[in-house]
Short mmCIF file of N, CA, C and O in Angstrom, two decimals:
data_model
loop_
_atom_site.label_atom_id
_atom_site.label_comp_id
_atom_site.label_asym_id
_atom_site.label_seq_id
_atom_site.Cartn_x
_atom_site.Cartn_y
_atom_site.Cartn_z
N MET A 15 -29.22 -33.92 225.28
CA MET A 15 -29.40 -32.85 224.24
C MET A 15 -28.47 -33.98 222.93
O MET A 15 -27.11 -33.75 223.28
N GLY A 16 -28.93 -33.97 221.91
CA GLY A 16 -28.21 -34.99 221.38
C GLY A 16 -27.41 -33.40 220.47
O GLY A 16 -26.61 -32.42 220.84
N VAL A 17 -27.02 -34.32 219.58
CA VAL A 17 -25.21 -33.26 218.27
C VAL A 17 -26.02 -32.70 217.85
O VAL A 17 -26.64 -32.43 217.33
N ILE A 18 -25.42 -31.33 217.56
CA ILE A 18 -25.63 -30.49 216.12
C ILE A 18 -24.52 -30.06 215.62
O ILE A 18 -23.63 -29.95 215.65
N SER A 19 -24.73 -30.26 214.11
CA SER A 19 -23.93 -30.09 213.62
C SER A 19 -23.43 -28.50 212.41
O SER A 19 -24.94 -28.11 211.98
N VAL A 20 -22.60 -28.37 212.47
CA VAL A 20 -22.39 -26.77 211.93
C VAL A 20 -21.32 -26.60 211.24
O VAL A 20 -20.32 -26.89 211.40
N ARG A 21 -21.69 -26.13 210.20
CA ARG A 21 -20.76 -25.71 209.16
C ARG A 21 -20.57 -24.20 209.25
O ARG A 21 -20.76 -23.04 208.01
N PRO A 22 -19.38 -23.33 209.54
CA PRO A 22 -19.53 -22.02 209.90
C PRO A 22 -18.79 -21.70 209.00
O PRO A 22 -17.47 -22.10 208.52
N LYS A 23 -18.91 -20.04 207.77
CA LYS A 23 -18.66 -19.65 206.96
C LYS A 23 -16.53 -19.50 207.52
O LYS A 23 -16.67 -19.27 209.15
N PRO A 24 -16.09 -18.74 206.49
CA PRO A 24 -14.45 -18.95 207.43
C PRO A 24 -14.07 -17.78 207.98
O PRO A 24 -12.99 -18.08 208.37
N ASP A 25 -15.04 -16.47 207.84
CA ASP A 25 -15.03 -15.19 209.31
C ASP A 25 -15.07 -15.72 210.04
O ASP A 25 -14.66 -15.53 211.20
N LEU A 26 -16.31 -16.94 210.22
CA LEU A 26 -16.86 -17.20 211.93
C LEU A 26 -15.06 -18.24 212.20
O LEU A 26 -15.18 -18.48 213.08
N GLU A 27 -15.51 -18.96 211.65
CA GLU A 27 -14.16 -19.93 211.47
C GLU A 27 -12.90 -19.11 212.35
O GLU A 27 -12.65 -19.65 213.18
N LYS A 28 -12.30 -18.29 211.91
CA LYS A 28 -11.44 -17.02 212.26
C LYS A 28 -11.38 -16.45 213.50
O LYS A 28 -10.55 -16.89 214.38
N LYS A 29 -12.63 -16.42 213.84
CA LYS A 29 -13.27 -15.88 215.08
C LYS A 29 -13.30 -17.27 216.60
O LYS A 29 -12.77 -16.66 217.24
N ILE A 30 -13.37 -18.41 215.54
CA ILE A 30 -13.06 -19.22 216.83
C ILE A 30 -12.42 -19.31 216.96
O ILE A 30 -11.91 -19.88 218.30
N ARG A 31 -11.30 -19.33 216.21
CA ARG A 31 -9.81 -19.81 216.36
C ARG A 31 -9.88 -18.57 217.36
O ARG A 31 -8.76 -19.25 218.44
N LYS A 32 -9.67 -17.31 217.32
CA LYS A 32 -9.34 -16.76 217.53
C LYS A 32 -9.95 -16.86 219.46
O LYS A 32 -9.17 -16.38 220.34
N LEU A 33 -10.77 -17.31 219.41
CA LEU A 33 -11.58 -16.99 220.85
C LEU A 33 -10.33 -18.73 221.53
O LEU A 33 -10.72 -18.62 222.67
N MET A 34 -10.78 -19.73 220.91
CA MET A 34 -10.10 -20.48 221.28
C MET A 34 -8.26 -20.34 221.44
O MET A 34 -8.09 -20.54 222.63
N GLU A 35 -7.90 -19.23 220.74
CA GLU A 35 -6.45 -19.04 221.46
C GLU A 35 -6.39 -18.26 222.83
O GLU A 35 -5.80 -18.43 223.40
N PHE A 36 -7.46 -17.34 223.48
CA PHE A 36 -7.55 -16.19 223.85
C PHE A 36 -8.23 -16.35 225.50
O PHE A 36 -7.75 -16.75 226.34
N GLU A 37 -8.64 -17.75 225.19
CA GLU A 37 -9.43 -18.50 226.30
C GLU A 37 -9.08 -19.46 226.46
O GLU A 37 -9.53 -20.52 227.65
N LYS A 38 -7.88 -20.26 226.06
CA LYS A 38 -7.05 -21.86 226.07
C LYS A 38 -7.69 -22.54 226.43
O LYS A 38 -8.28 -23.28 226.79
N ALA A 39 -8.41 -22.64 225.20
CA ALA A 39 -10.17 -23.69 225.57
C ALA A 39 -9.93 -24.26 223.77
O ALA A 39 -10.17 -24.03 223.05
N ASP A 40 -10.77 -25.70 224.04
CA ASP A 40 -10.79 -25.96 223.09
C ASP A 40 -11.78 -25.66 222.05
O ASP A 40 -12.78 -25.20 222.60
N LYS A 41 -12.23 -26.06 220.53
CA LYS A 41 -13.82 -25.58 219.84
C LYS A 41 -14.34 -26.17 219.97
O LYS A 41 -15.68 -24.85 220.65
N SER A 42 -15.07 -26.91 221.37
CA SER A 42 -16.62 -27.14 221.21
C SER A 42 -16.73 -26.59 222.69
O SER A 42 -17.82 -26.01 221.94
N SER A 43 -16.03 -26.50 223.46
CA SER A 43 -16.25 -25.61 224.93
C SER A 43 -16.82 -24.40 224.11
O SER A 43 -17.43 -23.79 224.55
N VAL A 44 -15.80 -23.77 222.95
CA VAL A 44 -15.71 -21.98 222.92
C VAL A 44 -17.53 -21.40 222.07
O VAL A 44 -18.01 -21.20 222.43
N VAL A 45 -17.62 -22.75 220.97
CA VAL A 45 -18.98 -22.92 220.26
C VAL A 45 -20.14 -22.93 221.34
O VAL A 45 -20.66 -22.20 221.09
N ARG A 46 -20.38 -24.19 222.13
CA ARG A 46 -20.83 -23.84 223.30
C ARG A 46 -21.63 -22.94 224.18
O ARG A 46 -22.69 -22.23 224.43
N ARG A 47 -20.29 -22.48 224.55
CA ARG A 47 -20.61 -21.15 224.94
C ARG A 47 -20.92 -19.73 224.64
O ARG A 47 -22.34 -18.86 224.45
N ALA A 48 -20.62 -19.57 223.59
CA ALA A 48 -20.86 -18.95 222.56
C ALA A 48 -22.41 -19.07 221.72
O ALA A 48 -23.38 -18.09 221.68
N LEU A 49 -22.97 -20.12 221.81
CA LEU A 49 -24.35 -20.80 221.47
C LEU A 49 -25.10 -20.59 222.78
O LEU A 49 -25.97 -20.04 221.76
N GLU A 50 -24.33 -20.81 223.30
CA GLU A 50 -25.43 -20.44 224.29
C GLU A 50 -25.67 -18.68 225.22
O GLU A 50 -27.12 -18.59 224.96
N ARG A 51 -24.54 -17.84 224.70
CA ARG A 51 -24.82 -17.06 224.80
C ARG A 51 -26.15 -16.18 223.61
O ARG A 51 -26.22 -14.55 224.34
N GLY A 52 -25.67 -16.71 222.80
CA GLY A 52 -26.65 -16.27 221.33
C GLY A 52 -28.07 -16.70 221.68
O GLY A 52 -28.65 -15.53 221.93
N VAL A 53 -27.87 -17.68 222.26
CA VAL A 53 -29.59 -17.87 222.64
C VAL A 53 -30.21 -17.75 223.86
O VAL A 53 -31.30 -16.82 223.54
N ASP A 54 -29.22 -17.05 224.57
CA ASP A 54 -30.00 -16.09 225.84
C ASP A 54 -29.97 -15.06 225.12
O ASP A 54 -31.66 -14.19 225.39
N GLU A 55 -29.66 -14.73 224.73
CA GLU A 55 -29.49 -13.21 223.75
C GLU A 55 -31.29 -12.66 222.62
O GLU A 55 -31.64 -12.17 222.92
N GLU A 56 -31.14 -13.91 221.88
CA GLU A 56 -32.61 -14.34 221.63
C GLU A 56 -33.56 -13.96 222.03
O GLU A 56 -34.68 -13.90 221.71
N LEU A 57 -33.66 -15.52 223.45
CA LEU A 57 -34.84 -15.15 223.75
C LEU A 57 -35.19 -13.66 224.50
O LEU A 57 -36.01 -13.45 224.92
N LYS A 58 -34.14 -12.72 224.91
CA LYS A 58 -34.05 -12.09 225.05
C LYS A 58 -34.71 -10.99 224.63
O LYS A 58 -36.15 -10.32 225.31
N LYS A 59 -34.63 -10.85 223.52
CA LYS A 59 -34.60 -10.09 222.22
C LYS A 59 -36.48 -10.61 221.61
O LYS A 59 -37.32 -8.88 221.98
N ILE A 60 -36.80 -11.54 222.01
CA ILE A 60 -38.13 -11.95 221.58
C ILE A 60 -38.48 -11.60 223.20
O ILE A 60 -39.84 -10.49 222.80
N ALA A 61 -38.41 -11.54 224.16
CA ALA A 61 -39.30 -10.95 225.49
C ALA A 61 -39.48 -9.70 225.51
O ALA A 61 -39.80 -8.80 225.36
N VAL A 62 -38.53 -8.82 225.23
CA VAL A 62 -38.32 -7.70 225.35
C VAL A 62 -39.67 -6.64 224.14
O VAL A 62 -40.40 -5.89 224.02
N ASN A 63 -39.45 -7.44 222.52
CA ASN A 63 -40.52 -7.29 221.86
C ASN A 63 -41.87 -7.31 221.86
O ASN A 63 -42.78 -6.66 221.81
N LEU A 64 -41.84 -8.45 222.74
CA LEU A 64 -43.60 -9.16 222.83
C LEU A 64 -43.85 -8.08 224.30
O LEU A 64 -44.57 -7.58 223.99
N TYR A 65 -43.10 -7.97 224.99
CA TYR A 65 -43.64 -6.45 225.83
C TYR A 65 -44.10 -5.59 225.67
O TYR A 65 -44.59 -4.66 225.61
N SER A 66 -42.67 -5.19 224.51
CA SER A 66 -43.06 -3.50 223.66
C SER A 66 -44.34 -3.72 223.44
O SER A 66 -44.67 -2.86 223.67
N GLU A 67 -45.06 -4.66 222.39
CA GLU A 67 -45.89 -4.83 222.07
C GLU A 67 -47.33 -4.87 222.43
O GLU A 67 -48.23 -5.23 222.15
N ARG A 68 -47.09 -4.83 223.98
CA ARG A 68 -47.73 -5.41 224.57
C ARG A 68 -48.49 -6.24 224.53
O ARG A 68 -49.88 -7.04 224.89
N LYS A 69 -48.15 -7.89 224.11
CA LYS A 69 -48.61 -9.08 223.72
C LYS A 69 -48.33 -9.95 225.50
O LYS A 69 -49.05 -10.72 225.46
N VAL A 70 -47.02 -9.58 225.84
CA VAL A 70 -47.00 -10.11 227.39
C VAL A 70 -46.92 -9.23 227.91
O VAL A 70 -46.38 -7.53 228.01
N SER A 71 -46.90 -9.77 229.71
CA SER A 71 -46.74 -8.93 231.37
C SER A 71 -45.71 -9.30 231.20
O SER A 71 -44.64 -9.95 230.36
N LEU A 72 -45.00 -8.48 232.27
CA LEU A 72 -43.67 -8.45 232.09
C LEU A 72 -43.32 -9.77 232.72
O LEU A 72 -42.22 -9.52 232.96
N ALA A 73 -43.90 -10.69 233.59
CA ALA A 73 -43.93 -11.55 234.42
C ALA A 73 -43.59 -12.68 232.90
O ALA A 73 -42.40 -13.46 233.38
N LYS A 74 -44.16 -12.66 232.45
CA LYS A 74 -44.44 -13.37 230.92
C LYS A 74 -43.29 -13.17 230.34
O LYS A 74 -42.39 -13.79 230.04
N ALA A 75 -42.57 -11.73 230.20
CA ALA A 75 -41.95 -11.01 229.53
C ALA A 75 -40.57 -12.67 229.96
O ALA A 75 -39.26 -12.88 229.25
N ALA A 76 -40.28 -12.24 231.71
CA ALA A 76 -39.38 -12.33 232.59
C ALA A 76 -38.91 -13.96 231.79
O ALA A 76 -38.06 -14.21 231.84
N GLU A 77 -40.13 -14.60 232.13
CA GLU A 77 -40.24 -15.96 232.02
C GLU A 77 -39.07 -16.43 230.43
O GLU A 77 -38.92 -17.48 230.38
N ILE A 78 -39.79 -15.73 229.28
CA ILE A 78 -39.67 -16.38 227.89
C ILE A 78 -37.65 -15.94 228.72
O ILE A 78 -37.77 -16.80 227.27
N ALA A 79 -37.59 -14.94 228.27
CA ALA A 79 -36.20 -14.39 228.50
C ALA A 79 -35.74 -15.47 229.59
O ALA A 79 -34.29 -15.41 229.44
N GLU A 80 -36.08 -16.06 230.89
CA GLU A 80 -35.63 -16.99 231.28
C GLU A 80 -34.55 -16.09 232.63
O GLU A 80 -33.39 -16.46 232.48
N ILE A 81 -35.02 -14.70 233.05
CA ILE A 81 -34.47 -13.72 233.25
C ILE A 81 -35.68 -13.67 235.06
O ILE A 81 -36.45 -13.81 234.84
N SER A 82 -34.64 -12.74 235.96
CA SER A 82 -35.75 -12.23 236.92
C SER A 82 -36.37 -11.17 236.86
O SER A 82 -35.62 -11.19 235.92
N ILE A 83 -37.59 -10.74 237.60
CA ILE A 83 -38.74 -9.72 236.91
C ILE A 83 -37.70 -8.54 237.17
O ILE A 83 -37.51 -7.70 236.15
N ARG A 84 -37.03 -8.70 238.42
CA ARG A 84 -35.57 -6.96 238.26
C ARG A 84 -35.23 -6.95 236.99
O ARG A 84 -34.59 -5.82 236.94
N ASP A 85 -34.32 -8.36 236.27
CA ASP A 85 -33.31 -8.53 235.56
C ASP A 85 -33.96 -8.06 234.44
O ASP A 85 -33.93 -7.64 233.71
N MET A 86 -35.35 -8.24 234.12
CA MET A 86 -36.06 -7.84 232.97
C MET A 86 -36.46 -6.38 233.31
O MET A 86 -36.18 -5.78 232.18
N LEU A 87 -36.62 -5.91 234.07
CA LEU A 87 -37.22 -4.45 234.15
C LEU A 87 -36.06 -4.08 233.57
O LEU A 87 -35.69 -2.50 233.09
N GLU A 88 -34.52 -4.08 234.07
CA GLU A 88 -33.12 -3.61 233.70
C GLU A 88 -33.38 -3.55 232.44
O GLU A 88 -32.67 -2.39 231.60
N LEU A 89 -33.34 -4.47 231.51
CA LEU A 89 -33.14 -4.66 230.54
C LEU A 89 -33.83 -3.86 229.73
O LEU A 89 -33.71 -3.35 228.79
N ILE A 90 -35.51 -3.56 230.15
CA ILE A 90 -36.55 -3.09 229.13
C ILE A 90 -35.89 -1.95 229.33
O ILE A 90 -35.82 -0.71 228.48
N ARG A 91 -35.50 -0.94 231.04
CA ARG A 91 -34.38 0.21 230.93
C ARG A 91 -33.36 0.19 229.86
O ARG A 91 -33.63 2.03 229.49
N GLU A 92 -32.47 -0.47 229.85
CA GLU A 92 -31.63 -0.06 228.84
C GLU A 92 -32.21 -0.16 227.80
O GLU A 92 -31.34 0.53 226.89
N ARG A 93 -33.34 -0.90 227.34
CA ARG A 93 -33.01 -0.43 225.97
C ARG A 93 -33.98 0.96 225.45
O ARG A 93 -34.14 1.17 224.61
N GLY A 94 -34.41 1.57 226.93
CA GLY A 94 -34.81 2.61 226.59
C GLY A 94 -36.38 2.34 226.38
O GLY A 94 -36.94 3.74 226.06
N LEU A 95 -36.72 1.42 226.44
CA LEU A 95 -38.61 1.48 226.53
C LEU A 95 -38.97 2.14 227.92
O LEU A 95 -38.65 1.69 228.64
N SER A 96 -40.23 2.64 227.98
CA SER A 96 -41.62 2.73 228.89
C SER A 96 -41.16 1.19 229.29
O SER A 96 -42.15 0.59 228.71
N LEU A 97 -42.18 1.77 230.81
CA LEU A 97 -42.45 0.29 231.48
C LEU A 97 -44.23 0.35 231.08
O LEU A 97 -44.89 1.56 231.72
N ASN A 98 -45.20 -0.81 230.09
CA ASN A 98 -46.85 -0.13 230.27
C ASN A 98 -46.76 -1.02 231.24
O ASN A 98 -47.48 -1.98 230.69
N ILE A 99 -46.69 -0.33 233.09
CA ILE A 99 -47.37 -1.12 233.78
C ILE A 99 -48.90 -0.12 234.50
O ILE A 99 -48.18 0.97 234.37
N THR A 100 -50.04 -0.99 234.59
CA THR A 100 -50.80 -0.71 235.99
C THR A 100 -50.97 -1.53 236.76
O THR A 100 -49.80 -2.19 236.87
N ILE A 101 -51.87 -0.56 237.45
CA ILE A 101 -51.64 -1.24 238.59
C ILE A 101 -51.78 -3.03 238.48
O ILE A 101 -52.02 -3.73 239.53
N ASN A 102 -53.09 -2.89 238.16
CA ASN A 102 -53.38 -4.00 237.43
C ASN A 102 -52.47 -5.46 236.78
O ASN A 102 -52.47 -6.25 237.46
N ASP A 103 -51.58 -5.07 236.05
CA ASP A 103 -50.06 -5.55 235.66
C ASP A 103 -49.87 -5.73 236.54
O ASP A 103 -49.04 -6.45 236.96
N LEU A 104 -48.96 -5.67 237.85
CA LEU A 104 -48.50 -5.07 238.55
C LEU A 104 -48.98 -5.88 239.83
O LEU A 104 -48.57 -7.76 240.55
N ARG A 105 -50.66 -6.26 239.99
CA ARG A 105 -51.18 -7.16 241.20
C ARG A 105 -50.90 -8.46 240.04
O ARG A 105 -51.10 -9.49 240.74
N ARG A 106 -51.46 -9.17 238.95
CA ARG A 106 -51.19 -10.42 238.58
C ARG A 106 -50.30 -10.55 237.88
O ARG A 106 -49.45 -11.51 238.21
N ASP A 107 -48.81 -9.98 238.02
CA ASP A 107 -47.61 -10.36 237.90
C ASP A 107 -46.74 -10.74 239.45
O ASP A 107 -46.61 -11.32 239.49
N PHE A 108 -47.41 -9.85 240.23
CA PHE A 108 -46.94 -10.49 241.73
C PHE A 108 -47.86 -11.92 241.82
O PHE A 108 -47.11 -12.97 242.80
N GLU A 109 -48.97 -11.67 241.51
CA GLU A 109 -49.92 -13.36 241.96
C GLU A 109 -49.35 -14.45 240.86
O GLU A 109 -49.40 -15.72 242.07
N GLU A 110 -49.17 -14.52 239.86
CA GLU A 110 -48.10 -15.31 238.88
C GLU A 110 -46.67 -15.07 239.60
O GLU A 110 -46.03 -16.81 239.83
N ALA A 111 -45.82 -15.06 240.26
CA ALA A 111 -44.85 -14.67 240.92
C ALA A 111 -44.93 -16.23 242.09
O ALA A 111 -44.00 -16.31 242.33
N MET A 112 -46.51 -15.81 242.75
CA MET A 112 -46.31 -16.31 243.83
C MET A 112 -46.87 -17.25 243.63
O MET A 112 -46.70 -18.44 244.79
N LYS A 113 -47.08 -18.07 242.89
CA LYS A 113 -47.08 -19.39 242.31
C LYS A 113 -46.27 -20.41 242.27
O LYS A 113 -45.08 -19.98 242.25
#
């Protein structure tokens, strides 16, 4: 992947410096890890929202979030959402997982 250039606001720059101190790491490493965590969280948020709106199946939500179905179930439980699962949903998710 190419280079991404970012101009952080002063308060974010201060937080980055703090992370650099605690982690004893260079700025690039700290920003890369933070960006990865943020992107992972955004994908999970999108997946949970789509699932809760019944726009995607459990398996598809897990695929979007790039996590296992078991982890997706845990994420849904942590967010206090009910599982919108029918027997047909389970059968379809199982068949998709076996592909």
